[in-house]
Amino acid sequence: MLDLTGKNALVTGIANNRSIAWGIAQQLHQAGANLGVTYLPDPKGRFEKKVSELVAPLNPTIFLPCDVQDDAQMDATFATIADKWGKLDILIHCLAFADKEDLSGNFSETSREGFTKALEISAYSLTSLSKRAKSLMSEGGSIVTLSYLGGVKVIPNYNVMGVAKAALEMSVRYLAAELGSENIRVNGISAGPIRTLASSAVGGILDMIRHVEEVAPLRRTVTQLEVGNTAAFLCSDLASGITGQVIYVDSGYEIMGMV
Protein backbone atom coordinates (compact mmCIF):
# COMPACT_ATOMS: atom_id res chain seq x y z
CA MET A 1 0.00 0.00 0.00
CA LEU A 2 2.92 2.33 0.63
CA ASP A 3 3.83 3.45 -2.88
CA LEU A 4 6.07 6.42 -3.70
CA THR A 5 6.49 5.58 -7.37
CA GLY A 6 6.83 8.73 -9.43
CA LYS A 7 7.73 10.85 -6.39
CA ASN A 8 10.94 12.91 -6.37
CA ALA A 9 12.64 12.94 -2.96
CA LEU A 10 15.59 15.02 -1.81
CA VAL A 11 17.46 13.54 1.17
CA THR A 12 19.90 15.63 3.17
CA GLY A 13 22.21 14.61 5.99
CA ILE A 14 23.65 11.25 4.94
CA ALA A 15 27.15 10.97 6.38
CA ASN A 16 27.73 7.20 6.57
CA ASN A 17 25.87 3.89 6.89
CA ARG A 18 24.90 4.67 10.48
CA SER A 19 23.07 7.88 9.56
CA ILE A 20 19.34 7.97 10.18
CA ALA A 21 19.11 9.75 6.83
CA TRP A 22 20.60 6.62 5.25
CA GLY A 23 17.84 4.49 6.75
CA ILE A 24 15.25 6.93 5.42
CA ALA A 25 16.82 6.99 1.94
CA GLN A 26 16.72 3.18 1.77
CA GLN A 27 13.04 3.02 2.68
CA LEU A 28 12.09 5.78 0.24
CA HIS A 29 13.94 3.93 -2.50
CA GLN A 30 12.25 0.65 -1.58
CA ALA A 31 8.87 2.39 -1.86
CA GLY A 32 9.74 3.51 -5.39
CA ALA A 33 10.82 7.12 -4.94
CA ASN A 34 13.30 8.77 -7.29
CA LEU A 35 16.12 9.98 -5.05
CA GLY A 36 18.30 13.06 -4.93
CA VAL A 37 21.04 13.19 -2.30
CA THR A 38 23.09 16.07 -0.94
CA TYR A 39 26.31 15.86 1.01
CA LEU A 40 28.37 18.29 3.07
CA PRO A 41 31.34 19.42 0.97
CA ASP A 42 34.78 19.46 2.56
CA PRO A 43 38.16 20.56 1.17
CA LYS A 44 39.44 17.01 0.71
CA GLY A 45 36.23 15.62 -0.77
CA ARG A 46 35.99 12.87 1.84
CA PHE A 47 32.24 13.15 2.38
CA GLU A 48 31.55 13.25 -1.34
CA LYS A 49 33.43 9.98 -1.93
CA LYS A 50 32.01 8.20 1.10
CA VAL A 51 28.40 9.21 0.51
CA SER A 52 28.63 8.61 -3.24
CA GLU A 53 29.80 5.03 -2.72
CA LEU A 54 27.18 4.40 -0.05
CA VAL A 55 24.16 5.62 -2.02
CA ALA A 56 25.22 4.17 -5.39
CA PRO A 57 22.90 1.12 -5.02
CA LEU A 58 19.95 3.51 -4.66
CA ASN A 59 20.70 5.07 -8.05
CA PRO A 60 20.16 8.73 -7.10
CA THR A 61 19.51 10.88 -10.16
CA ILE A 62 20.77 14.00 -8.38
CA PHE A 63 23.90 14.08 -6.21
CA LEU A 64 25.06 17.51 -5.10
CA PRO A 65 27.03 19.39 -2.43
CA CYS A 66 24.84 21.47 -0.16
CA ASP A 67 26.15 23.39 2.82
CA VAL A 68 23.13 24.98 4.50
CA GLN A 69 25.33 27.84 5.70
CA ASP A 70 25.90 28.75 2.05
CA ASP A 71 22.91 30.38 0.31
CA ALA A 72 24.52 29.99 -3.10
CA GLN A 73 24.84 26.23 -2.69
CA MET A 74 21.24 25.89 -1.56
CA ASP A 75 20.07 27.97 -4.52
CA ALA A 76 22.14 25.81 -6.88
CA THR A 77 20.69 22.62 -5.40
CA PHE A 78 17.11 23.65 -6.04
CA ALA A 79 17.95 25.13 -9.44
CA THR A 80 19.28 21.70 -10.42
CA ILE A 81 16.12 20.04 -9.12
CA ALA A 82 13.99 22.45 -11.15
CA ASP A 83 16.07 21.76 -14.25
CA LYS A 84 16.32 17.96 -13.97
CA TRP A 85 13.08 17.02 -12.25
CA GLY A 86 10.76 19.97 -12.75
CA LYS A 87 9.08 19.31 -9.41
CA LEU A 88 9.86 18.10 -5.90
CA ASP A 89 7.53 15.92 -3.83
CA ILE A 90 9.55 15.06 -0.74
CA LEU A 91 12.18 16.89 1.32
CA ILE A 92 14.00 15.01 4.08
CA HIS A 93 15.84 17.27 6.54
CA CYS A 94 18.37 15.36 8.68
CA LEU A 95 20.78 18.13 9.60
CA ALA A 96 22.11 19.02 13.04
CA PHE A 97 25.38 20.31 14.45
CA ALA A 98 26.77 21.82 17.62
CA ASP A 99 30.35 22.40 18.70
CA LYS A 100 31.46 19.58 20.97
CA GLU A 101 32.41 21.96 23.78
CA ASP A 102 28.79 23.17 23.86
CA LEU A 103 27.52 19.61 24.45
CA SER A 104 28.98 19.24 27.92
CA GLY A 105 29.40 21.22 31.09
CA ASN A 106 27.10 24.02 32.19
CA PHE A 107 24.53 25.18 29.65
CA SER A 108 25.05 28.78 30.83
CA GLU A 109 28.60 28.59 29.47
CA THR A 110 27.38 28.13 25.88
CA SER A 111 29.21 30.58 23.65
CA ARG A 112 27.35 33.10 21.53
CA GLU A 113 29.04 31.71 18.42
CA GLY A 114 28.22 28.12 19.37
CA PHE A 115 24.59 28.95 20.10
CA THR A 116 24.19 30.76 16.79
CA LYS A 117 25.85 27.96 14.81
CA ALA A 118 23.75 25.23 16.42
CA LEU A 119 20.49 27.07 15.82
CA GLU A 120 21.39 28.00 12.24
CA ILE A 121 22.41 24.54 11.10
CA SER A 122 20.00 22.47 13.19
CA ALA A 123 16.83 24.56 13.05
CA TYR A 124 16.97 27.49 10.64
CA SER A 125 18.12 25.20 7.83
CA LEU A 126 14.68 23.56 7.81
CA THR A 127 13.11 26.95 7.17
CA SER A 128 15.61 27.95 4.50
CA LEU A 129 15.33 24.63 2.64
CA SER A 130 11.53 24.65 2.88
CA LYS A 131 11.43 28.17 1.46
CA ARG A 132 13.28 26.96 -1.62
CA ALA A 133 11.38 23.68 -1.87
CA LYS A 134 7.83 25.02 -1.72
CA SER A 135 7.84 26.57 -5.18
CA LEU A 136 8.83 23.17 -6.62
CA MET A 137 6.09 21.31 -4.74
CA SER A 138 3.51 22.28 -7.35
CA GLU A 139 1.50 19.12 -6.76
CA GLY A 140 1.76 19.25 -2.99
CA GLY A 141 4.46 17.57 -0.99
CA SER A 142 5.83 16.27 2.28
CA ILE A 143 8.66 17.70 4.37
CA VAL A 144 10.05 15.56 7.20
CA THR A 145 12.70 16.49 9.76
CA LEU A 146 14.39 14.69 12.66
CA SER A 147 14.13 15.70 16.29
CA TYR A 148 14.92 14.14 19.65
CA LEU A 149 13.45 14.02 23.16
CA GLY A 150 16.07 16.56 24.26
CA GLY A 151 13.99 19.23 22.52
CA VAL A 152 11.24 18.94 25.15
CA LYS A 153 13.00 17.48 28.19
CA VAL A 154 16.43 17.96 29.75
CA ILE A 155 18.89 15.31 28.59
CA PRO A 156 22.44 15.17 30.05
CA ASN A 157 25.10 16.58 27.71
CA TYR A 158 22.54 17.66 25.10
CA ASN A 159 22.58 21.32 26.15
CA VAL A 160 22.37 23.75 23.20
CA MET A 161 21.20 21.00 20.86
CA GLY A 162 18.10 20.65 23.00
CA VAL A 163 17.32 24.32 22.42
CA ALA A 164 17.94 23.82 18.70
CA LYS A 165 15.57 20.85 18.58
CA ALA A 166 12.91 22.84 20.44
CA ALA A 167 13.23 25.54 17.78
CA LEU A 168 13.08 22.89 15.08
CA GLU A 169 9.86 21.38 16.44
CA MET A 170 8.18 24.78 16.63
CA SER A 171 9.37 25.47 13.09
CA VAL A 172 7.54 22.31 11.99
CA ARG A 173 4.30 23.75 13.33
CA TYR A 174 4.71 27.20 11.80
CA LEU A 175 5.73 25.77 8.43
CA ALA A 176 2.82 23.33 8.51
CA ALA A 177 0.41 26.20 9.19
CA GLU A 178 1.86 28.27 6.34
CA LEU A 179 2.18 25.56 3.71
CA GLY A 180 -0.95 23.55 4.36
CA SER A 181 -3.02 25.64 1.94
CA GLU A 182 -0.60 24.49 -0.79
CA ASN A 183 -1.10 20.83 0.18
CA ILE A 184 2.42 20.65 1.59
CA ARG A 185 2.64 18.71 4.83
CA VAL A 186 5.42 19.25 7.39
CA ASN A 187 6.16 16.75 10.15
CA GLY A 188 8.94 15.69 12.47
CA ILE A 189 10.14 12.36 13.81
CA SER A 190 11.57 12.25 17.31
CA ALA A 191 13.78 9.17 17.17
CA GLY A 192 15.17 7.28 20.11
CA PRO A 193 18.94 7.38 20.66
CA ILE A 194 20.84 5.67 17.85
CA ARG A 195 24.61 5.46 17.60
CA THR A 196 25.43 7.76 14.67
CA LEU A 197 28.26 10.11 13.72
CA ALA A 198 26.24 13.02 15.12
CA SER A 199 25.21 11.30 18.36
CA SER A 200 28.80 10.24 19.06
CA ALA A 201 29.49 13.86 19.99
CA VAL A 202 27.00 13.59 22.87
CA GLY A 203 28.74 12.41 26.01
CA GLY A 204 27.35 9.18 27.43
CA ILE A 205 25.43 8.19 24.30
CA LEU A 206 26.06 4.48 24.91
CA ASP A 207 24.74 4.81 28.47
CA MET A 208 21.64 6.55 27.06
CA ILE A 209 21.05 3.70 24.64
CA ARG A 210 21.44 1.10 27.40
CA HIS A 211 19.02 3.04 29.61
CA VAL A 212 16.38 3.09 26.86
CA GLU A 213 16.84 -0.65 26.37
CA GLU A 214 16.13 -1.18 30.08
CA VAL A 215 13.23 1.25 30.48
CA ALA A 216 11.35 1.61 27.18
CA PRO A 217 8.16 -0.48 26.89
CA LEU A 218 9.66 -2.46 24.00
CA ARG A 219 12.88 -2.99 25.98
CA ARG A 220 15.07 -1.95 23.09
CA THR A 221 16.07 1.08 21.13
CA VAL A 222 15.11 1.63 17.50
CA THR A 223 16.95 1.19 14.21
CA GLN A 224 17.59 3.56 11.34
CA LEU A 225 15.26 1.50 9.16
CA GLU A 226 12.40 1.79 11.67
CA VAL A 227 12.74 5.56 11.54
CA GLY A 228 12.95 5.24 7.77
CA ASN A 229 9.67 3.33 7.70
CA THR A 230 7.93 6.14 9.56
CA ALA A 231 9.41 8.75 7.26
CA ALA A 232 8.26 6.83 4.19
CA PHE A 233 4.77 6.61 5.69
CA LEU A 234 4.69 10.35 6.37
CA CYS A 235 5.75 11.00 2.78
CA SER A 236 3.03 8.78 1.35
CA ASP A 237 -0.65 9.31 0.66
CA LEU A 238 -1.37 7.07 3.64
CA ALA A 239 -0.45 10.07 5.84
CA SER A 240 -2.39 12.62 3.77
CA GLY A 241 -4.21 13.95 6.85
CA ILE A 242 -1.14 14.37 9.06
CA THR A 243 0.76 17.66 9.32
CA GLY A 244 2.42 19.75 12.00
CA GLN A 245 3.14 16.70 14.15
CA VAL A 246 6.22 15.31 15.87
CA ILE A 247 5.91 11.54 15.98
CA TYR A 248 7.95 9.57 18.50
CA VAL A 249 9.76 6.51 17.17
CA ASP A 250 11.56 5.50 20.34
CA SER A 251 10.18 2.12 21.48
CA GLY A 252 7.78 4.05 23.71
CA TYR A 253 10.44 5.60 25.95
CA GLU A 254 8.81 9.05 25.83
CA ILE A 255 5.69 7.88 27.67
CA MET A 256 7.57 6.72 30.77
CA GLY A 257 7.46 8.79 33.95
CA MET A 258 9.65 7.70 36.84
CA VAL A 259 12.61 6.16 35.06
Coordinates of C-alpha atoms in Angstrom, one line a residue:
M1 CA 0.0 0.0 0.0
L2 CA 2.9 2.3 0.6
D3 CA 3.8 3.4 -2.9
L4 CA 6.1 6.4 -3.7
T5 CA 6.5 5.6 -7.4
G6 CA 6.8 8.7 -9.4
K7 CA 7.7 10.9 -6.4
N8 CA 10.9 12.9 -6.4
A9 CA 12.6 12.9 -3.0
L10 CA 15.6 15.0 -1.8
V11 CA 17.5 13.5 1.2
T12 CA 19.9 15.6 3.2
G13 CA 22.2 14.6 6.0
I14 CA 23.6 11.3 4.9
A15 CA 27.2 11.0 6.4
N16 CA 27.7 7.2 6.6
N17 CA 25.9 3.9 6.9
R18 CA 24.9 4.7 10.5
S19 CA 23.1 7.9 9.6
I20 CA 19.3 8.0 10.2
A21 CA 19.1 9.8 6.8
W22 CA 20.6 6.6 5.2
G23 CA 17.8 4.5 6.8
I24 CA 15.3 6.9 5.4
A25 CA 16.8 7.0 1.9
Q26 CA 16.7 3.2 1.8
Q27 CA 13.0 3.0 2.7
L28 CA 12.1 5.8 0.2
H29 CA 13.9 3.9 -2.5
Q30 CA 12.3 0.7 -1.6
A31 CA 8.9 2.4 -1.9
G32 CA 9.7 3.5 -5.4
A33 CA 10.8 7.1 -4.9
N34 CA 13.3 8.8 -7.3
L35 CA 16.1 10.0 -5.0
G36 CA 18.3 13.1 -4.9
V37 CA 21.0 13.2 -2.3
T38 CA 23.1 16.1 -0.9
Y39 CA 26.3 15.9 1.0
L40 CA 28.4 18.3 3.1
P41 CA 31.3 19.4 1.0
D42 CA 34.8 19.5 2.6
P43 CA 38.2 20.6 1.2
K44 CA 39.4 17.0 0.7
G45 CA 36.2 15.6 -0.8
R46 CA 36.0 12.9 1.8
F47 CA 32.2 13.2 2.4
E48 CA 31.6 13.2 -1.3
K49 CA 33.4 10.0 -1.9
K50 CA 32.0 8.2 1.1
V51 CA 28.4 9.2 0.5
S52 CA 28.6 8.6 -3.2
E53 CA 29.8 5.0 -2.7
L54 CA 27.2 4.4 0.0
V55 CA 24.2 5.6 -2.0
A56 CA 25.2 4.2 -5.4
P57 CA 22.9 1.1 -5.0
L58 CA 19.9 3.5 -4.7
N59 CA 20.7 5.1 -8.1
P60 CA 20.2 8.7 -7.1
T61 CA 19.5 10.9 -10.2
I62 CA 20.8 14.0 -8.4
F63 CA 23.9 14.1 -6.2
L64 CA 25.1 17.5 -5.1
P65 CA 27.0 19.4 -2.4
C66 CA 24.8 21.5 -0.2
D67 CA 26.2 23.4 2.8
V68 CA 23.1 25.0 4.5
Q69 CA 25.3 27.8 5.7
D70 CA 25.9 28.8 2.0
D71 CA 22.9 30.4 0.3
A72 CA 24.5 30.0 -3.1
Q73 CA 24.8 26.2 -2.7
M74 CA 21.2 25.9 -1.6
D75 CA 20.1 28.0 -4.5
A76 CA 22.1 25.8 -6.9
T77 CA 20.7 22.6 -5.4
F78 CA 17.1 23.7 -6.0
A79 CA 18.0 25.1 -9.4
T80 CA 19.3 21.7 -10.4
I81 CA 16.1 20.0 -9.1
A82 CA 14.0 22.4 -11.1
D83 CA 16.1 21.8 -14.3
K84 CA 16.3 18.0 -14.0
W85 CA 13.1 17.0 -12.2
G86 CA 10.8 20.0 -12.8
K87 CA 9.1 19.3 -9.4
L88 CA 9.9 18.1 -5.9
D89 CA 7.5 15.9 -3.8
I90 CA 9.6 15.1 -0.7
L91 CA 12.2 16.9 1.3
I92 CA 14.0 15.0 4.1
H93 CA 15.8 17.3 6.5
C94 CA 18.4 15.4 8.7
L95 CA 20.8 18.1 9.6
A96 CA 22.1 19.0 13.0
F97 CA 25.4 20.3 14.4
A98 CA 26.8 21.8 17.6
D99 CA 30.4 22.4 18.7
K100 CA 31.5 19.6 21.0
E101 CA 32.4 22.0 23.8
D102 CA 28.8 23.2 23.9
L103 CA 27.5 19.6 24.4
S104 CA 29.0 19.2 27.9
G105 CA 29.4 21.2 31.1
N106 CA 27.1 24.0 32.2
F107 CA 24.5 25.2 29.7
S108 CA 25.0 28.8 30.8
E109 CA 28.6 28.6 29.5
T110 CA 27.4 28.1 25.9
S111 CA 29.2 30.6 23.6
R112 CA 27.4 33.1 21.5
E113 CA 29.0 31.7 18.4
G114 CA 28.2 28.1 19.4
F115 CA 24.6 28.9 20.1
T116 CA 24.2 30.8 16.8
K117 CA 25.9 28.0 14.8
A118 CA 23.8 25.2 16.4
L119 CA 20.5 27.1 15.8
E120 CA 21.4 28.0 12.2
I121 CA 22.4 24.5 11.1
S122 CA 20.0 22.5 13.2
A123 CA 16.8 24.6 13.0
Y124 CA 17.0 27.5 10.6
S125 CA 18.1 25.2 7.8
L126 CA 14.7 23.6 7.8
T127 CA 13.1 26.9 7.2
S128 CA 15.6 28.0 4.5
L129 CA 15.3 24.6 2.6
S130 CA 11.5 24.7 2.9
K131 CA 11.4 28.2 1.5
R132 CA 13.3 27.0 -1.6
A133 CA 11.4 23.7 -1.9
K134 CA 7.8 25.0 -1.7
S135 CA 7.8 26.6 -5.2
L136 CA 8.8 23.2 -6.6
M137 CA 6.1 21.3 -4.7
S138 CA 3.5 22.3 -7.3
E139 CA 1.5 19.1 -6.8
G140 CA 1.8 19.2 -3.0
G141 CA 4.5 17.6 -1.0
S142 CA 5.8 16.3 2.3
I143 CA 8.7 17.7 4.4
V144 CA 10.1 15.6 7.2
T145 CA 12.7 16.5 9.8
L146 CA 14.4 14.7 12.7
S147 CA 14.1 15.7 16.3
Y148 CA 14.9 14.1 19.7
L149 CA 13.5 14.0 23.2
G150 CA 16.1 16.6 24.3
G151 CA 14.0 19.2 22.5
V152 CA 11.2 18.9 25.1
K153 CA 13.0 17.5 28.2
V154 CA 16.4 18.0 29.7
I155 CA 18.9 15.3 28.6
P156 CA 22.4 15.2 30.0
N157 CA 25.1 16.6 27.7
Y158 CA 22.5 17.7 25.1
N159 CA 22.6 21.3 26.2
V160 CA 22.4 23.7 23.2
M161 CA 21.2 21.0 20.9
G162 CA 18.1 20.7 23.0
V163 CA 17.3 24.3 22.4
A164 CA 17.9 23.8 18.7
K165 CA 15.6 20.8 18.6
A166 CA 12.9 22.8 20.4
A167 CA 13.2 25.5 17.8
L168 CA 13.1 22.9 15.1
E169 CA 9.9 21.4 16.4
M170 CA 8.2 24.8 16.6
S171 CA 9.4 25.5 13.1
V172 CA 7.5 22.3 12.0
R173 CA 4.3 23.8 13.3
Y174 CA 4.7 27.2 11.8
L175 CA 5.7 25.8 8.4
A176 CA 2.8 23.3 8.5
A177 CA 0.4 26.2 9.2
E178 CA 1.9 28.3 6.3
L179 CA 2.2 25.6 3.7
G180 CA -1.0 23.5 4.4
S181 CA -3.0 25.6 1.9
E182 CA -0.6 24.5 -0.8
N183 CA -1.1 20.8 0.2
I184 CA 2.4 20.7 1.6
R185 CA 2.6 18.7 4.8
V186 CA 5.4 19.3 7.4
N187 CA 6.2 16.8 10.2
G188 CA 8.9 15.7 12.5
I189 CA 10.1 12.4 13.8
S190 CA 11.6 12.2 17.3
A191 CA 13.8 9.2 17.2
G192 CA 15.2 7.3 20.1
P193 CA 18.9 7.4 20.7
I194 CA 20.8 5.7 17.9
R195 CA 24.6 5.5 17.6
T196 CA 25.4 7.8 14.7
L197 CA 28.3 10.1 13.7
A198 CA 26.2 13.0 15.1
S199 CA 25.2 11.3 18.4
S200 CA 28.8 10.2 19.1
A201 CA 29.5 13.9 20.0
V202 CA 27.0 13.6 22.9
G203 CA 28.7 12.4 26.0
G204 CA 27.4 9.2 27.4
I205 CA 25.4 8.2 24.3
L206 CA 26.1 4.5 24.9
D207 CA 24.7 4.8 28.5
M208 CA 21.6 6.6 27.1
I209 CA 21.0 3.7 24.6
R210 CA 21.4 1.1 27.4
H211 CA 19.0 3.0 29.6
V212 CA 16.4 3.1 26.9
E213 CA 16.8 -0.7 26.4
E214 CA 16.1 -1.2 30.1
V215 CA 13.2 1.2 30.5
A216 CA 11.4 1.6 27.2
P217 CA 8.2 -0.5 26.9
L218 CA 9.7 -2.5 24.0
R219 CA 12.9 -3.0 26.0
R220 CA 15.1 -2.0 23.1
T221 CA 16.1 1.1 21.1
V222 CA 15.1 1.6 17.5
T223 CA 16.9 1.2 14.2
Q224 CA 17.6 3.6 11.3
L225 CA 15.3 1.5 9.2
E226 CA 12.4 1.8 11.7
V227 CA 12.7 5.6 11.5
G228 CA 12.9 5.2 7.8
N229 CA 9.7 3.3 7.7
T230 CA 7.9 6.1 9.6
A231 CA 9.4 8.8 7.3
A232 CA 8.3 6.8 4.2
F233 CA 4.8 6.6 5.7
L234 CA 4.7 10.3 6.4
C235 CA 5.7 11.0 2.8
S236 CA 3.0 8.8 1.4
D237 CA -0.6 9.3 0.7
L238 CA -1.4 7.1 3.6
A239 CA -0.5 10.1 5.8
S240 CA -2.4 12.6 3.8
G241 CA -4.2 13.9 6.9
I242 CA -1.1 14.4 9.1
T243 CA 0.8 17.7 9.3
G244 CA 2.4 19.7 12.0
Q245 CA 3.1 16.7 14.1
V246 CA 6.2 15.3 15.9
I247 CA 5.9 11.5 16.0
Y248 CA 7.9 9.6 18.5
V249 CA 9.8 6.5 17.2
D250 CA 11.6 5.5 20.3
S251 CA 10.2 2.1 21.5
G252 CA 7.8 4.0 23.7
Y253 CA 10.4 5.6 25.9
E254 CA 8.8 9.0 25.8
I255 CA 5.7 7.9 27.7
M256 CA 7.6 6.7 30.8
G257 CA 7.5 8.8 33.9
M258 CA 9.7 7.7 36.8
V259 CA 12.6 6.2 35.1

